[in-house]
Tab-separated table of C-alpha atoms and ligand atoms in Angstrom:
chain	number	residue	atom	x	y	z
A	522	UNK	CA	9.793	9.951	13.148
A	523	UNK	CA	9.239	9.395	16.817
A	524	UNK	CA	6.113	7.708	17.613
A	525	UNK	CA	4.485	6.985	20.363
A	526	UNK	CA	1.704	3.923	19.626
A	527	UNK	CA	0.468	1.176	22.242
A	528	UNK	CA	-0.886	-2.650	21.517
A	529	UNK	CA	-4.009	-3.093	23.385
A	530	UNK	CA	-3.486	-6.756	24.471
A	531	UNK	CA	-7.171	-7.794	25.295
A	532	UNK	CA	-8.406	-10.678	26.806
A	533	UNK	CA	-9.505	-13.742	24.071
A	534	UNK	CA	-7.621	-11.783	21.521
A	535	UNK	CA	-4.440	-12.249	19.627
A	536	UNK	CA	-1.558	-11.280	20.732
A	537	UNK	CA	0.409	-8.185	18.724
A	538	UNK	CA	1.824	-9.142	15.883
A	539	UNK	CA	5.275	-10.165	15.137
A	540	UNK	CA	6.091	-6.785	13.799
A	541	UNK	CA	4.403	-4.590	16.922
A	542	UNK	CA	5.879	-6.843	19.550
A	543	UNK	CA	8.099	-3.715	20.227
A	544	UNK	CA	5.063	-1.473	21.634
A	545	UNK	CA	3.764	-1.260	24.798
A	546	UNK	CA	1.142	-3.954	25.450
A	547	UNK	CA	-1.413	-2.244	27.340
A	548	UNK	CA	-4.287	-3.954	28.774
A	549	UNK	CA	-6.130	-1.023	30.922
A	550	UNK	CA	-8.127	0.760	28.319
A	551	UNK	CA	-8.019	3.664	30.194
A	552	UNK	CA	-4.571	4.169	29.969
A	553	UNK	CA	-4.725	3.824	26.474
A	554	UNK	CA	-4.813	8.500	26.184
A	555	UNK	CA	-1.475	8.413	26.956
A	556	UNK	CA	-0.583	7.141	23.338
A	557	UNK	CA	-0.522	8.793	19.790
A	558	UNK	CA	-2.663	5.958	18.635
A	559	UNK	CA	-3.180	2.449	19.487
A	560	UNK	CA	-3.203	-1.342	17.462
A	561	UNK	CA	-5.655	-3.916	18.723
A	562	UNK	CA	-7.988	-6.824	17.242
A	563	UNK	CA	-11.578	-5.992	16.527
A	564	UNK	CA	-13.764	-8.421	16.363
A	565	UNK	CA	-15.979	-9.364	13.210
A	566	UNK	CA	-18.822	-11.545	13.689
A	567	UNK	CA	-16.099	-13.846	15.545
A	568	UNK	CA	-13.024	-13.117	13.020
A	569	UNK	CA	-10.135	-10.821	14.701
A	570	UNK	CA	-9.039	-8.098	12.760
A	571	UNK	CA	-6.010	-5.807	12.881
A	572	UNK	CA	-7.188	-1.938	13.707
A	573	UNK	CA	-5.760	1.386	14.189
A	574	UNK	CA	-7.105	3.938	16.075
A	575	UNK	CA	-5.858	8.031	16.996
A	576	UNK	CA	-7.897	10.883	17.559
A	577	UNK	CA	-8.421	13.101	14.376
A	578	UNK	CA	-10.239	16.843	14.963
A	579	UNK	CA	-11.070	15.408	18.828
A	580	UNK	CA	-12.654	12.440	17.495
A	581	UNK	CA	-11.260	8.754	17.729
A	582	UNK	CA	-10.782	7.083	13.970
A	583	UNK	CA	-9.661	3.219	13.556
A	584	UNK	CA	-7.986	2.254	10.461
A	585	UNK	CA	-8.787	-1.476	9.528
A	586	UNK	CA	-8.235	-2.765	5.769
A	587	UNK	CA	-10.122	-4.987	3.881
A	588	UNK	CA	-9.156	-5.985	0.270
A	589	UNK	CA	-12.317	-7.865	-0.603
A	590	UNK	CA	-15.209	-5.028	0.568
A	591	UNK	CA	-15.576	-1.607	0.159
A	592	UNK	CA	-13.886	0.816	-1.472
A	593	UNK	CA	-11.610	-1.698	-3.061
A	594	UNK	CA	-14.175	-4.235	-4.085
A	595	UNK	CA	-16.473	-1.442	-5.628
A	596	UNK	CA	-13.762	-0.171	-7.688
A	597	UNK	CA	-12.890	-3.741	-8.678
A	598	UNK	CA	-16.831	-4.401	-9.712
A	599	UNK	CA	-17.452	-0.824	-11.593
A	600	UNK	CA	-14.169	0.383	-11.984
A	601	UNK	CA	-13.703	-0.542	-15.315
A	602	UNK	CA	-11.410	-3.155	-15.982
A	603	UNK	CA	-8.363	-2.576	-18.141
A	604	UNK	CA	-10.132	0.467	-19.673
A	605	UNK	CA	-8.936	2.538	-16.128
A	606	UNK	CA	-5.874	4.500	-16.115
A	607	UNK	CA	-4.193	2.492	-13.886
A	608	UNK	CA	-4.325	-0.379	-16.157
A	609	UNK	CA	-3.399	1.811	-19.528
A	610	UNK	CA	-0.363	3.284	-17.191
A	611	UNK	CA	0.514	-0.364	-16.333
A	612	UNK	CA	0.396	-1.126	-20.503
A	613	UNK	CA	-2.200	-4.141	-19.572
A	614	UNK	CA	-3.308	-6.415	-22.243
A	615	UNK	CA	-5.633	-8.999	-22.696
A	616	UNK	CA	-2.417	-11.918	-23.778
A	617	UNK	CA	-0.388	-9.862	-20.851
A	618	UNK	CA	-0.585	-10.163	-17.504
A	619	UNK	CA	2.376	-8.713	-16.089
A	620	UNK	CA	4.832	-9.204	-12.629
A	621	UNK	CA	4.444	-5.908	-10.997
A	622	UNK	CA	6.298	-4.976	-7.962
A	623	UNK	CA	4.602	-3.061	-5.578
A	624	UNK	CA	6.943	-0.707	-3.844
A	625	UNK	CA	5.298	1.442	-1.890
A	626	UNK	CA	2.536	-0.948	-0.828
A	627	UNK	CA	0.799	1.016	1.715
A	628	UNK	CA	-3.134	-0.313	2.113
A	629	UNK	CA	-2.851	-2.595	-0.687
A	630	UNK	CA	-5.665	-0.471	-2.329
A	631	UNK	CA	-3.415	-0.399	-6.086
A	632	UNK	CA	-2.251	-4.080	-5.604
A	633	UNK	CA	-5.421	-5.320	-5.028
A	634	UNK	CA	-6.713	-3.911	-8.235
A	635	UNK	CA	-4.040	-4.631	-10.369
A	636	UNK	CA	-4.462	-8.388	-8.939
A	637	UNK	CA	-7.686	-8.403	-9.765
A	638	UNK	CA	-7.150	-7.215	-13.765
A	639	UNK	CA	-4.468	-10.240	-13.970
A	640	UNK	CA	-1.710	-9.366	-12.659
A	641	UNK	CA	0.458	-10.969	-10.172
A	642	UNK	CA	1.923	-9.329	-7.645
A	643	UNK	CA	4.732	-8.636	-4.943
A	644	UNK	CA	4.627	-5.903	-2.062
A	645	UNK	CA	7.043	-3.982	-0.451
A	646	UNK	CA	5.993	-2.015	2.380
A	647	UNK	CA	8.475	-0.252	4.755
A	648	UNK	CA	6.709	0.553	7.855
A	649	UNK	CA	5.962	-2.023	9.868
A	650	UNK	CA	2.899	-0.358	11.154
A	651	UNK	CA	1.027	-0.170	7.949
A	652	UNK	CA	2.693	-3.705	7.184
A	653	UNK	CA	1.129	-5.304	9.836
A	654	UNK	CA	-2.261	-3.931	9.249
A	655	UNK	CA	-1.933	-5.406	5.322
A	656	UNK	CA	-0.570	-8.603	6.395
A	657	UNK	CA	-3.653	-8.761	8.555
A	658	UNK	CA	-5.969	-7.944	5.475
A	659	UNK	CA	-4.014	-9.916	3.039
A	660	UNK	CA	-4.615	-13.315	5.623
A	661	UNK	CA	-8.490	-12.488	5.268
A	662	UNK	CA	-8.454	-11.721	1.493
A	663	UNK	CA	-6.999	-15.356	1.314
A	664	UNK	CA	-9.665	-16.785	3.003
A	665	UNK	CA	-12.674	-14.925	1.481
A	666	UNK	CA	-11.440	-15.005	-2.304
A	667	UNK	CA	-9.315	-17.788	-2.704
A	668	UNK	CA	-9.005	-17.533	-6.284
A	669	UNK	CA	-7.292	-13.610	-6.296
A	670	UNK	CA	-5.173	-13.352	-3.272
A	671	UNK	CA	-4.256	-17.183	-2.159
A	672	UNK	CA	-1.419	-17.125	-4.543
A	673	UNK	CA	0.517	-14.246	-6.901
A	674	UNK	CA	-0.087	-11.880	-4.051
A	675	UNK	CA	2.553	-11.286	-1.286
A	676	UNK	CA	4.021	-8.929	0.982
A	677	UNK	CA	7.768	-8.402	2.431
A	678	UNK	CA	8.601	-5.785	5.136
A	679	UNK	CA	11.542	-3.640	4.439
A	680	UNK	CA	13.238	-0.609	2.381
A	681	UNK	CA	12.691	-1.173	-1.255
A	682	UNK	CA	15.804	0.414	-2.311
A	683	UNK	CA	17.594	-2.495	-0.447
A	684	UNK	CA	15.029	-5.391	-1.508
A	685	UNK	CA	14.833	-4.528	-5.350
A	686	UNK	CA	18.722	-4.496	-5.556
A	687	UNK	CA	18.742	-8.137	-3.831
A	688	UNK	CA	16.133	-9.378	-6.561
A	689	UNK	CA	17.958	-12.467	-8.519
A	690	UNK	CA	17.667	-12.499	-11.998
A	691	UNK	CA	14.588	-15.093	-12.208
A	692	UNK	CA	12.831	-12.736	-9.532
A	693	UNK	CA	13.047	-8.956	-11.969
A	694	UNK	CA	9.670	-7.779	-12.020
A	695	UNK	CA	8.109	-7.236	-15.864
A	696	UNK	CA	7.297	-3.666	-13.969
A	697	UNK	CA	7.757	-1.507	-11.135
A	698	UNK	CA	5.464	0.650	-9.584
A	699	UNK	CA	6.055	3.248	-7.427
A	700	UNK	CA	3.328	5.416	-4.932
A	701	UNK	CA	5.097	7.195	-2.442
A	702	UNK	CA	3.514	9.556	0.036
A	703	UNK	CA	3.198	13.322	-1.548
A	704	UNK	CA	2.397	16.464	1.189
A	705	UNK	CA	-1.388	17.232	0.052
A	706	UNK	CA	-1.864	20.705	-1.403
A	707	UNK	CA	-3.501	21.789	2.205
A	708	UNK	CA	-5.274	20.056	5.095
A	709	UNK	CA	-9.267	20.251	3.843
A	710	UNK	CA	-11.606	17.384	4.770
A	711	UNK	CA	-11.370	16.055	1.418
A	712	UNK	CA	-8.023	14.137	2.562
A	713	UNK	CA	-9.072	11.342	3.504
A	714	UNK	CA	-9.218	9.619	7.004
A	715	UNK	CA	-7.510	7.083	6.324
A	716	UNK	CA	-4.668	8.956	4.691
A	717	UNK	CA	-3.978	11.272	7.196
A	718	UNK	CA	-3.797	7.799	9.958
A	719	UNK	CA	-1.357	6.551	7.512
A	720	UNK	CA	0.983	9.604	7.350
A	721	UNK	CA	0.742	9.661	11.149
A	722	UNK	CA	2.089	5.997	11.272
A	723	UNK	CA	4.755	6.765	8.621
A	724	UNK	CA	5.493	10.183	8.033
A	725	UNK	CA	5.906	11.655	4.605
A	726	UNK	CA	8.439	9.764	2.698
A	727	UNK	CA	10.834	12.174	2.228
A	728	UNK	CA	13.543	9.794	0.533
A	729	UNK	CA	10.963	8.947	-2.056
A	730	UNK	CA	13.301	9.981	-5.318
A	731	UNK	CA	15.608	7.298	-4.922
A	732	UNK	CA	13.384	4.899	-5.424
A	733	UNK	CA	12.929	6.015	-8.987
A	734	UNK	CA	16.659	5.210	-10.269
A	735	UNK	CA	16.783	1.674	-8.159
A	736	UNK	CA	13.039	1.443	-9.962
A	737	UNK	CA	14.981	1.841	-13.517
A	738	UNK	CA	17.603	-0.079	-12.978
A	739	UNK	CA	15.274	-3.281	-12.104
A	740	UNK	CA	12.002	-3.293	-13.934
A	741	UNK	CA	12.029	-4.890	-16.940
A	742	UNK	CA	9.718	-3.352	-19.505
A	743	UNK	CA	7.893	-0.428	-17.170
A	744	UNK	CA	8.213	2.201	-14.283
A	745	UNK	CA	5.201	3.540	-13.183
A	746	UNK	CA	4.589	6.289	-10.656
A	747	UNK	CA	1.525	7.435	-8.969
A	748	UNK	CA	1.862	11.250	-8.174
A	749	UNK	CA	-1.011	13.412	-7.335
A	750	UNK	CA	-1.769	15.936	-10.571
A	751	UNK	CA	-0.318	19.307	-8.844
A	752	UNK	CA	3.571	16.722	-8.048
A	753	UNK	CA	6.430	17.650	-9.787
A	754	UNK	CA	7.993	14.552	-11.384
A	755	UNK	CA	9.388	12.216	-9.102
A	756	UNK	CA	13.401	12.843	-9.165
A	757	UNK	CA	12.823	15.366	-11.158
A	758	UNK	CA	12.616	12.896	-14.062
A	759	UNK	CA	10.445	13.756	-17.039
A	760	UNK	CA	8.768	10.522	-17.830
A	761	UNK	CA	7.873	8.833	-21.270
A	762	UNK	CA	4.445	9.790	-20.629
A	763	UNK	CA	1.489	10.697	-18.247
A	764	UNK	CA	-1.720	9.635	-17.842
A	765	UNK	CA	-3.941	11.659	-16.154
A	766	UNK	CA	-6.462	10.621	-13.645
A	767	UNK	CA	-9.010	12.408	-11.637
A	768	UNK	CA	-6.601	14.420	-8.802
A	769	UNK	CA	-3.704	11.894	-9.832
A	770	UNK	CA	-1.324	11.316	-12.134
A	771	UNK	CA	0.390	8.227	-13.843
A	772	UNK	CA	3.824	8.548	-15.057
A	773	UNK	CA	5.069	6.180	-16.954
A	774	UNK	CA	9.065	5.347	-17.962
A	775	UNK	CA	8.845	2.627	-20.669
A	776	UNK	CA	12.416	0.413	-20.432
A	777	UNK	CA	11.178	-1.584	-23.466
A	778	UNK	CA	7.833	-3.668	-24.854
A	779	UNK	CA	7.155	-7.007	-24.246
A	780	UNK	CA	7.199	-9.221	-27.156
A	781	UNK	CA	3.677	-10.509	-27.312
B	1082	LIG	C1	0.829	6.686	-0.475
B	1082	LIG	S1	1.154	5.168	0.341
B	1082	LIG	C2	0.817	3.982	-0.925
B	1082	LIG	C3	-0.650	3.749	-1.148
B	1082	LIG	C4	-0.917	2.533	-2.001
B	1082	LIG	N1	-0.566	2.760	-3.391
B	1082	LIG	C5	-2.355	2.086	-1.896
B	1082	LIG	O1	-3.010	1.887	-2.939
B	1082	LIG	O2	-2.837	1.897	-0.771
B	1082	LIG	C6	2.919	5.097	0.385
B	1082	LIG	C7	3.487	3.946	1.192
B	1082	LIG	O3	4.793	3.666	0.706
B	1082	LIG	C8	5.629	3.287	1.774
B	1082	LIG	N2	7.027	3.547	1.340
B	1082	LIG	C9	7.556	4.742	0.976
B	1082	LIG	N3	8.838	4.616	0.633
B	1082	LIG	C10	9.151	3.308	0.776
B	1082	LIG	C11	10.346	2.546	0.583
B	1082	LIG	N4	11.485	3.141	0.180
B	1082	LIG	N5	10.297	1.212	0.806
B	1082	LIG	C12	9.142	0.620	1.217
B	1082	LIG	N6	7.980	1.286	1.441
B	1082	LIG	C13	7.982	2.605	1.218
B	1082	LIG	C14	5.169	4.194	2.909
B	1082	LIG	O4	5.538	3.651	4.173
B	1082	LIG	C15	3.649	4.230	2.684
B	1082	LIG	O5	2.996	3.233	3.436
């Protein structure tokens, strides 16, 4: 996808990040229109944060993540614990607290949760856009809530197909679990802002089904996919069940059980 993004370099403010060093550091704001969108560090009561902005429907949006408020945190405080779907797709229980590899890592939103029901965790995120807006977050998860994200929560930038198949033995994730972008049904307000930034920094995925086999081949006990409800199976694949959640879908492709 060609893209057309800009660092705004500001004064007293990081410089880009190691994975936007390739875009064009811009430091007159006003030149800033002649992008797609544009990275630069917001400031937070004196902590810099990573943000994306573009123009949606004529109106600038910024993109900035945060694994330990908002959305995320609410659904970690009233979301239900294991009792969700996600948790009953991932086969959580309370002696288990699986290895899950995140794929498709995208704003951490999944990982976060399933880190905060037990489980620890490894991310694989592809674009180094959305990569460098999660490393961001996942630096100021670490310092606001040691406990969850200081350690069993990481993040690598690259294809998954490649990184799974260069996993040692020691390093095979208990399970696998897959959330790659999906066209939405049409383009009503109800798709979310910060969905529709993300598909503008990375496109729509459309090599998704091989991630399935290389998925099989290197989970141990699980495979599980998040696919909106109206998604045909990914590959094509009929899984060993669904779970069905409001607007999305679980499947699941059980390898084998855990001896617990
Ligand atoms: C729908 S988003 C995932 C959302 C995520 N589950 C969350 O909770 O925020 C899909 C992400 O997967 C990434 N992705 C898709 N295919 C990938 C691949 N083969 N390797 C690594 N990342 C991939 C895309 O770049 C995109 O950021």
């Amino acid at each position: 996808m060609a893209t057309n993004f800009a660092f705004w370099l500001k004064p007293n403010r990081p410089d880009a990040p190691s994975l936007l060093r390739e875009l064009a550091a811009v430091t007159d704001q006003s030149k800033l229109k002649d992008y797609q969108g544009y990275f630069h560090y917001a400031d937070n009561s004196g902590i810099p944060f990573l943000s994306f902005t573009a123009p949606l429907d004529g109106h600038d949006v910024s993109l900035t993540l945060d694994l330990t408020a908002g959305t995320i945190a609410y659904r970690r405080q009233h979301g239900g614990g294991r009792k969700q779907h996600i948790a009953k797709a991932c086969g959580l229980k309370h002696n288990w607290n699986p290895s899950i590899l995140d794929a498709t890592a995208g704003l951490g939103r999944d990982a976060a949760e399933l880190r905060s029901l037990g489980c620890s965790i490894r991310m694989i995120e592809r674009s180094p856009f959305v990569a460098s807006l999660l490393d961001d977050a996942i630096e100021r998860a670490k310092q606001a809530d040691e406990a969850l994200f200081k350690q069993q929560f990481s993040l690598s930038q690259g294809q998954s197909t490649q990184l799974i198949q260069s996993l040692s033995q020691e390093q095979q994730p208990d399970i696998i679990y897959l959330d790659p972008m999906f066209p939405p049904k049409s383009k009503s307000a109800a798709v979310k802002k910060d969905m529709r930034l993300v598909k503008l920094l990375v496109g729509t995925d459309p090599d998704a089904d091989e991630l399935l086999p290389t998925a099989l081949a290197h989970a141990k006990y699980r495979v599980v996919v998040k696919r909106p409800s109206y998604a045909p199976f990914l590959n094509d694949q009929k899984p060993s069940m669904s779970i069905e959640s409001k607007g999305n879908r679980f499947d699941v492709y059980v390898l084998s059980s855990p001896e617990l």
